[in-house]
Short mmCIF file of C-alpha atoms in Angstrom, two decimals:
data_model
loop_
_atom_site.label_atom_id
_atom_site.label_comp_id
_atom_site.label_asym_id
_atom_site.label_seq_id
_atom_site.Cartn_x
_atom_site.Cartn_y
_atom_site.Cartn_z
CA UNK A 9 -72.89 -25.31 27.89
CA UNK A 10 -70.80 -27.11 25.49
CA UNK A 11 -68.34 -29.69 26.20
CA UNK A 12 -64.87 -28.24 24.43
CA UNK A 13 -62.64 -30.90 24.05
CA UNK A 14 -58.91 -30.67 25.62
CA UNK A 15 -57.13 -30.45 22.17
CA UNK A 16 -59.51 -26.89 20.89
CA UNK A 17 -58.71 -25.49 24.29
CA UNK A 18 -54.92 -26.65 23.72
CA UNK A 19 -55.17 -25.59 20.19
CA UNK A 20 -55.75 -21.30 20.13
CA UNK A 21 -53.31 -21.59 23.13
CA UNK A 22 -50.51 -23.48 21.39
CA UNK A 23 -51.44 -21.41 18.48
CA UNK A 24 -51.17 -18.13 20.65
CA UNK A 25 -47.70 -19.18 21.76
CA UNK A 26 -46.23 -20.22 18.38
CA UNK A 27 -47.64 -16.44 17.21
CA UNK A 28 -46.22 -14.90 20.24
CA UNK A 29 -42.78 -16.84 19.49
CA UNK A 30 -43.06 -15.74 16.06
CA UNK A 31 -43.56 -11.86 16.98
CA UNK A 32 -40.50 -12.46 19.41
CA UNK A 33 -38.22 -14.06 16.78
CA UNK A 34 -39.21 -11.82 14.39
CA UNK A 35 -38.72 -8.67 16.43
CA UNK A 36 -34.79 -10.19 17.08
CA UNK A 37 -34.28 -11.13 13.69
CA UNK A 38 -35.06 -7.19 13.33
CA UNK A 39 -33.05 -6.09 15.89
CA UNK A 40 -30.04 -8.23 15.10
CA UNK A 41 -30.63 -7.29 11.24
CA UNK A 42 -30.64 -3.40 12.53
CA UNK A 43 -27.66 -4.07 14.45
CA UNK A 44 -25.23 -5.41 11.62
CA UNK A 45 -26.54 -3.09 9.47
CA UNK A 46 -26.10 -0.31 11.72
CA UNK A 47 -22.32 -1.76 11.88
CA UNK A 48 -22.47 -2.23 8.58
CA UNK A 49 -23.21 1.52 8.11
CA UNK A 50 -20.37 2.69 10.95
CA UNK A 51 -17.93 -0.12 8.99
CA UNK A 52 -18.84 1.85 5.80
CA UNK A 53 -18.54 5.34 7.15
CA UNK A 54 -15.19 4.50 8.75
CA UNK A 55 -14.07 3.07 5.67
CA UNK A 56 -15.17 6.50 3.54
CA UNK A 57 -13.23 8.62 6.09
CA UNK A 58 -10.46 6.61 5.43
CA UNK A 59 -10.90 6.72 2.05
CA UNK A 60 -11.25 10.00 2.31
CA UNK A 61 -8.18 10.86 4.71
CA UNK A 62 -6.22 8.78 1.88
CA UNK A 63 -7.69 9.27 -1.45
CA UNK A 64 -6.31 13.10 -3.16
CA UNK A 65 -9.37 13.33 -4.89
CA UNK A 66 -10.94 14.31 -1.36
CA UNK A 67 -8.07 15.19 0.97
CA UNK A 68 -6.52 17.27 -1.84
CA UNK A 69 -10.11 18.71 -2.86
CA UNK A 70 -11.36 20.76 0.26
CA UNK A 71 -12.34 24.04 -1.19
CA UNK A 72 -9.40 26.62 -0.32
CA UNK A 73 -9.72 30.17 0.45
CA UNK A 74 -7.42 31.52 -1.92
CA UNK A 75 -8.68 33.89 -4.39
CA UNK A 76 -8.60 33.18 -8.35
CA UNK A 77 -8.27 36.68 -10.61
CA UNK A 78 -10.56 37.98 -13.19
CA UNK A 79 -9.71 35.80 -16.40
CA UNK A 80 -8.90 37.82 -19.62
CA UNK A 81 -11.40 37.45 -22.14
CA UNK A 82 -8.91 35.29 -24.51
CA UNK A 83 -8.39 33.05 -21.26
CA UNK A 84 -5.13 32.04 -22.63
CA UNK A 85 -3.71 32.61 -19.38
CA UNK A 86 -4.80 32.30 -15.37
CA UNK A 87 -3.69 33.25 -11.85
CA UNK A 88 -4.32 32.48 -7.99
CA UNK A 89 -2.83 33.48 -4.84
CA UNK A 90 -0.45 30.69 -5.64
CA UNK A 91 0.01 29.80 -9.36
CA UNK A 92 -0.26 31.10 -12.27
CA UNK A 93 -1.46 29.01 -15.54
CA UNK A 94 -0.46 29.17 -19.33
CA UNK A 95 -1.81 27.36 -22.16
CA UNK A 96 1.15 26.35 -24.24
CA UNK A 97 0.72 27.20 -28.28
CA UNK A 98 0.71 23.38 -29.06
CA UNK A 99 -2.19 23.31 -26.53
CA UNK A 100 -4.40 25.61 -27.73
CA UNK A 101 -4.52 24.13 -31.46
CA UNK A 102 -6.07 20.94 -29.76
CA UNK A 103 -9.93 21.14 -30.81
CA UNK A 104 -10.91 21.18 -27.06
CA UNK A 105 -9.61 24.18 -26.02
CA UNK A 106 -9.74 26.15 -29.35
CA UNK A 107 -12.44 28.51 -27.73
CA UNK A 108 -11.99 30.92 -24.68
CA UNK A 109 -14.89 29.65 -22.80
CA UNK A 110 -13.25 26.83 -22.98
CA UNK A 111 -10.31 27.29 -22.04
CA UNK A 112 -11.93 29.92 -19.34
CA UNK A 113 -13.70 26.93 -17.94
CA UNK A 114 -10.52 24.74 -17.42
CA UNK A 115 -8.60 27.74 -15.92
CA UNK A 116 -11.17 27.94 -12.93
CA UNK A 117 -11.40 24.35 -12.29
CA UNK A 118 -7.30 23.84 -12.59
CA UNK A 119 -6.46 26.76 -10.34
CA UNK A 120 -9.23 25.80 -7.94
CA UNK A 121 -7.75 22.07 -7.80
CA UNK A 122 -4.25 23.58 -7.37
CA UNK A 123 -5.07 25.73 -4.71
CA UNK A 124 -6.50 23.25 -2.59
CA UNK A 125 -3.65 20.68 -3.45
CA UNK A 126 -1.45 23.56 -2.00
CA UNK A 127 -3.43 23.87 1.49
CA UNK A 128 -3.09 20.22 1.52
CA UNK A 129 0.62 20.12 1.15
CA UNK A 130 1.33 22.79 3.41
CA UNK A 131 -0.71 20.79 6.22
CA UNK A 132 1.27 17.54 5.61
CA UNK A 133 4.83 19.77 5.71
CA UNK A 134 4.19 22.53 7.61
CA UNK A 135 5.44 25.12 5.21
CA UNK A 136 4.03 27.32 2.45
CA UNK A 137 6.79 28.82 -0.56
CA UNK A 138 6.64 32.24 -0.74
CA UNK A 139 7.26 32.61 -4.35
CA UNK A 140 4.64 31.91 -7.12
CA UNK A 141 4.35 28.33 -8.80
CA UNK A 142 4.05 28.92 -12.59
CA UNK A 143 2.30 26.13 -14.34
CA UNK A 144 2.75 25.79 -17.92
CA UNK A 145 -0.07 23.09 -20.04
CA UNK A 146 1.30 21.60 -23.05
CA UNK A 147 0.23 18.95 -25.54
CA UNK A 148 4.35 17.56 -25.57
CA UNK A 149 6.50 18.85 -24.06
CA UNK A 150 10.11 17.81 -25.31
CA UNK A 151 8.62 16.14 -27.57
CA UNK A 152 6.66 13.64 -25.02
CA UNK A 153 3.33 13.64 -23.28
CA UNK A 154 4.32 11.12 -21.04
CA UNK A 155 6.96 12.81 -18.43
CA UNK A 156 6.31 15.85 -16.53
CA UNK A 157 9.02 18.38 -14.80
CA UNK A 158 9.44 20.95 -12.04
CA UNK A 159 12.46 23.06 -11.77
CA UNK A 160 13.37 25.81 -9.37
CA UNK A 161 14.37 29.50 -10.43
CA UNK A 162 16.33 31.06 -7.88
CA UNK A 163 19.38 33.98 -7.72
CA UNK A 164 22.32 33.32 -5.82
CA UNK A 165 24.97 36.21 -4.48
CA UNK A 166 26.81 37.70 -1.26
CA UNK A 167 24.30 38.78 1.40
CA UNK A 168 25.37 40.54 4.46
CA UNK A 169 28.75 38.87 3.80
CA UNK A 170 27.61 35.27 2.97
CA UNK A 171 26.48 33.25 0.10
CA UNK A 172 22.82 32.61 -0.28
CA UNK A 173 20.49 31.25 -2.68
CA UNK A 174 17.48 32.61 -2.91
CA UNK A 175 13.86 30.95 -4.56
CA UNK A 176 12.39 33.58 -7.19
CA UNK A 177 9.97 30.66 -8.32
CA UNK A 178 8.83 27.43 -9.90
CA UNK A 179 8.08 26.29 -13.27
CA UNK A 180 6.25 22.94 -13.58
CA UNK A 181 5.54 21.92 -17.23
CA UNK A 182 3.11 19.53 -17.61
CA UNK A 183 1.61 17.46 -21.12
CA UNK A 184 -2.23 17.64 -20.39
CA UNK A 185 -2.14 13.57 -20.58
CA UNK A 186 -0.01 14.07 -17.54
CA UNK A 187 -1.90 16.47 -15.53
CA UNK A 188 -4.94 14.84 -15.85
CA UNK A 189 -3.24 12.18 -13.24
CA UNK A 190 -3.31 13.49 -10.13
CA UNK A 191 -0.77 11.27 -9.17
CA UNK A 192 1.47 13.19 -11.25
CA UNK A 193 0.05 16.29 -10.03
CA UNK A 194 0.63 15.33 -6.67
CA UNK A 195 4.26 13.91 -7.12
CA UNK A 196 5.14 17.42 -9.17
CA UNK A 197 3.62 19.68 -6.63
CA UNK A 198 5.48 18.42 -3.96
CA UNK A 199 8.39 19.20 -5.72
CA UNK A 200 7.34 22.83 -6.18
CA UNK A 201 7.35 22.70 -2.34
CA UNK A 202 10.34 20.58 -1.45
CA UNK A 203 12.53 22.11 -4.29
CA UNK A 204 13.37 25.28 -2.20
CA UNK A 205 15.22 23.03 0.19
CA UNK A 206 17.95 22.40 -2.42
CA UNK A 207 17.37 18.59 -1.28
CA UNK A 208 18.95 15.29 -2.73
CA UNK A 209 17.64 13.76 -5.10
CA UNK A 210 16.97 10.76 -3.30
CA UNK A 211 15.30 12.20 -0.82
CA UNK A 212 13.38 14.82 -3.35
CA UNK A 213 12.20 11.74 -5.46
CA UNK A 214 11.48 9.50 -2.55
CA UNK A 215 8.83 11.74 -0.39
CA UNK A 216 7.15 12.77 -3.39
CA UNK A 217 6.76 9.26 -4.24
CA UNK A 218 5.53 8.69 -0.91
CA UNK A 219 2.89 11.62 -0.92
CA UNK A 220 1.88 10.51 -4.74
CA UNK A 221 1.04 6.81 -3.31
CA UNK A 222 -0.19 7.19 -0.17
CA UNK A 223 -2.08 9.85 -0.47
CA UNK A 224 -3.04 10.04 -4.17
CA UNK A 225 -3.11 6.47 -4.99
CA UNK A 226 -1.27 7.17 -8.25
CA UNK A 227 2.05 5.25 -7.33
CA UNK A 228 4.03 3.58 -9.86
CA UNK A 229 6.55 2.32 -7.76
CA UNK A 230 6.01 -0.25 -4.99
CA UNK A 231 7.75 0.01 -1.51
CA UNK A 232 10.43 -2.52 -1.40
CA UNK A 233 9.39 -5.46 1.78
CA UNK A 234 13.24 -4.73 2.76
CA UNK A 235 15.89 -2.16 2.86
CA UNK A 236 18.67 -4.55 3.42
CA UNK A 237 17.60 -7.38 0.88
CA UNK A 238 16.68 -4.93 -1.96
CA UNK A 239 20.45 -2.56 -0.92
CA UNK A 240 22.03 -2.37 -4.78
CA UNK A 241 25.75 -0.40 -4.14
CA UNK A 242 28.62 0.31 -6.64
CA UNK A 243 32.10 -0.43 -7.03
CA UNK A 244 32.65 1.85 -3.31
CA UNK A 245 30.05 0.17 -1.95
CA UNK A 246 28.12 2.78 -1.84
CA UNK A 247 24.05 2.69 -1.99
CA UNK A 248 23.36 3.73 -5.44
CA UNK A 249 20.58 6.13 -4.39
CA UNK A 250 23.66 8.53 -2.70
CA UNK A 251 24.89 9.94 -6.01
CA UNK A 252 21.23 9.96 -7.69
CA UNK A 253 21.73 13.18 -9.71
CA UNK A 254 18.03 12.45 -11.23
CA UNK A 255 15.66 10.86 -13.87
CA UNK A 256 17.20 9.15 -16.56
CA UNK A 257 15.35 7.25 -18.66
CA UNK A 258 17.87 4.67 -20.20
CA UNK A 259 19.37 3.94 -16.41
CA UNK A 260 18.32 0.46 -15.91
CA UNK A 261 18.41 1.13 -11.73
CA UNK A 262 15.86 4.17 -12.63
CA UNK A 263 12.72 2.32 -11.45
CA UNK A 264 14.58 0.59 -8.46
CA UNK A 265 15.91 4.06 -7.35
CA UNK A 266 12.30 5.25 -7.25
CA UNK A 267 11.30 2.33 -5.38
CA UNK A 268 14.45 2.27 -3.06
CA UNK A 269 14.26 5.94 -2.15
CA UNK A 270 10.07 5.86 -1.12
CA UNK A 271 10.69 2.42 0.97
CA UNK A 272 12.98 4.66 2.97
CA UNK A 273 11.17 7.78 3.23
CA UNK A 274 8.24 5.46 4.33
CA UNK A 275 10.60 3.71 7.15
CA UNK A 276 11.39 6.96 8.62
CA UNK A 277 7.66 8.00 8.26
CA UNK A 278 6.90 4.67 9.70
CA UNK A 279 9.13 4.49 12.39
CA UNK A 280 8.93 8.34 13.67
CA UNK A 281 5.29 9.18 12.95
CA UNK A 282 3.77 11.18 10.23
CA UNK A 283 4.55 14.35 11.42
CA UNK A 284 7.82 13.55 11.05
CA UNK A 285 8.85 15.31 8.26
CA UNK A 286 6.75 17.93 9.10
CA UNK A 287 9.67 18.34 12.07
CA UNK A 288 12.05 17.91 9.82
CA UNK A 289 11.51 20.91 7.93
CA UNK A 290 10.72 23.05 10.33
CA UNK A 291 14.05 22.52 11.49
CA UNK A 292 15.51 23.61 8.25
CA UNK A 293 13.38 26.40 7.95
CA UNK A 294 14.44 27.64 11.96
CA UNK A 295 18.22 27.74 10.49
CA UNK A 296 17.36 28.84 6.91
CA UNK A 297 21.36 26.87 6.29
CA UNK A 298 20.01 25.06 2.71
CA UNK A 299 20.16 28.83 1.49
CA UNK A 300 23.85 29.04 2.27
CA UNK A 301 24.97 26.03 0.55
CA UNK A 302 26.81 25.84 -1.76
CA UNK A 303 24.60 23.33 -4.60
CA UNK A 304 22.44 20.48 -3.38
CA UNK A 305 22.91 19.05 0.49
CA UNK A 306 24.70 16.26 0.79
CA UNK A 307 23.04 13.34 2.35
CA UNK A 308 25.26 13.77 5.95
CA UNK A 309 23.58 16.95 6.35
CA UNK A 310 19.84 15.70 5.84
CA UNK A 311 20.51 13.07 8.29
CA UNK A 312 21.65 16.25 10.62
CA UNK A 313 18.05 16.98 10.59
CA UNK A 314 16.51 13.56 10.49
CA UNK A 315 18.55 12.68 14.07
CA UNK A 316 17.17 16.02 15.27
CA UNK A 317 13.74 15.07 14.37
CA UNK A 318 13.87 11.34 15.88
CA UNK A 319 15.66 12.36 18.67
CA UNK A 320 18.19 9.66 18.23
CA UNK A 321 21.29 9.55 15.90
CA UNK A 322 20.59 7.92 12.58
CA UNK A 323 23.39 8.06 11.24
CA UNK A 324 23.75 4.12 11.85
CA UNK A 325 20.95 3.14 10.38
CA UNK A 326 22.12 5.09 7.30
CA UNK A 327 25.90 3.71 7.30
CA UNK A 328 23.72 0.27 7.64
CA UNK A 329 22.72 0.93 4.18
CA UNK A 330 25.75 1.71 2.65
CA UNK A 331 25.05 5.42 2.65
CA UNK A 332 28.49 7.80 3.18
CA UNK A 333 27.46 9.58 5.94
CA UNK A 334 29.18 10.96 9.01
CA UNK A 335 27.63 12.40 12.22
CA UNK A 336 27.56 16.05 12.46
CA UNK A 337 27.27 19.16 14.18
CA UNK A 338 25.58 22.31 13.38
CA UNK A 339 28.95 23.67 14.39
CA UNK A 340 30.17 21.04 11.64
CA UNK A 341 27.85 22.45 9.35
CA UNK A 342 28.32 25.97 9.78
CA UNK A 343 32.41 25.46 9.51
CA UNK A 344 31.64 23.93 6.05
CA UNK A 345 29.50 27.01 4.38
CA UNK A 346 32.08 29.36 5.87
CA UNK A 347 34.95 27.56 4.43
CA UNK A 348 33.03 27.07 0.74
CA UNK A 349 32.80 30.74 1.54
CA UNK A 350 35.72 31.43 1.46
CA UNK A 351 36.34 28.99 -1.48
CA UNK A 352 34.36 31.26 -3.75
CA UNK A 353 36.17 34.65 -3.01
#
């Protein structure tokens, strides 16, 4: 038998260990590397459903239901459940869509995109318009490819003894430069859906401002860090957003009334929860009172609602901010559209 000295027998043992510690700090180096990127993964997927909870092109994007009608074989023209879509003359000259399949093509793909836009506006209000949205594609329109526009059709007359307004439809006109943001599209189409509220404008301009940045990511116009330090008023002392009667280009307090008007939409959204709005205009829709007034809503009557919704009286906050406004009723309310009633005999 040979005589093994005491370092080979320590040797293939020490070696042995340092493999066996290898092995075992390899295995955690695994383990831990699995781990983080296992978190890294869940990190990643929380982020995309974010992303995606946020982002139009996949909130607004969930294939919808509603059924698109055979296109005529000149596919100058579309329709949906919802819209209908028209090729403007000074659009169809363009080189692009100088052939029907063309044209065809973009007419599925637009009303498909609008749909589902619509599904997603009616699940962040709560409300669908009855009436038809009429979309209309130009190259300019008044002479600009840089501004789009909604505006609301609707008849007005005596109905079982009162005045009411009532929403036949909505035209949006869009330059194709424009519609191919779907910030744009967003901010537009929430006017088709807000429009038959005969809001103000401030409020009008301000949530679809809101819906166009947070949820599209198309904003233009930053949210202001403070109501009170940004408040512009005019000779009254009035905030400046009260008498907003709409976009003006040369108005130098355009772009803060933009600004100023989403800020606070975004408090109250902030504040109340993002259903909040969604309350708010189911309200409206319970008393159906915007269709007996007489023009827009003054901003006293909005906050009606708004104090309903929060279940507190805003008015303060809204006298705060220089706004005009008094608390009111619905008796209040009621005692006004009778007496402009009567004012139009």
């Amino acid at each position: 038998m040979k005589h093994r000295c005491k370092l080979c027998l320590i040797v293939p043992i020490f070696n042995s260990v340092i493999r066996t510690r290898a092995v075992f700090a390899l295995l955690v180096l695994l383990f831990v590397a699995n781990g983080c990127a296992a978190l890294e993964e869940a990190q990643r997927r929380r982020e995309k459903r974010i992303l995606e909870e946020r982002d139009a092109t996949s909130l607004m994007l969930r294939p919808s239901k509603a059924k698109i009608l055979p296109i005529r074989p000149d596919a100058l023209f579309g329709e949906s459940d919802h819209y209908t879509l028209t090729f403007a003359d000074d659009l169809r000259a363009l080189e692009e869509f100088d052939e029907a399949a063309e044209r065809k093509e973009f007419i599925e793909s637009a009303l498909g995109y609008m749909e589902s836009l619509y599904d997603a506006m009616d699940r962040l209000f709560g409300f669908k318009p009855e009436h038809k949205i009429h979309v209309t594609l130009h190259h300019l329109y008044r002479g600009t490819n840089l501004a789009a526009f909604t505006r609301t059709d609707y008849r007005s007359g005596i109905q079982d003894g009162r005045y009411v307004k009532v929403v036949n439809g909505i035209q949006m006109d869009f330059p194709l430069q424009m519609y191919e943001k779907h910030g744009v599209r967003v901010h537009e189409l929430t006017h088709a859906f807000t429009n038959i509220y005969f809001l103000p404008v401030w409020f009008s301009e301000g949530i679809a401002v809101l819906i166009q940045t947070e949820y599209a990511k198309g904003g233009t116009h930053p949210k202001f860090d403070s109501l009170e330090r940004y408040l512009e008023v005019d000779l009254d002392g009035v905030n400046q957003l009260e008498d907003w009667g709409g976009h003006t280009e040369n108005n130098p307090l355009t772009h803060w009334r933009y600004r100023y008007a989403y800020t606070l939409v975004a408090e109250l959204w902030e504040r109340y929860g993002t259903d909040f709005y969604i309350r708010v205009f189911r309200l409206m829709e319970a008393d159906g009172l915007h269709q007996k007034l007489v023009g827009t809503m003054k901003t006293s009557f909005l906050v009606y609602y708004f104090s309903e919704a929060a279940g507190e009286d805003l008015v303060p906050f809204f006298r705060k901010l220089h706004f005009k406004v008094r608390k009111l009723t619905k008796e209040d309310i009621l005692n006004q559209i009778e007496a402009n009633r009567v004012g139009r005999r």
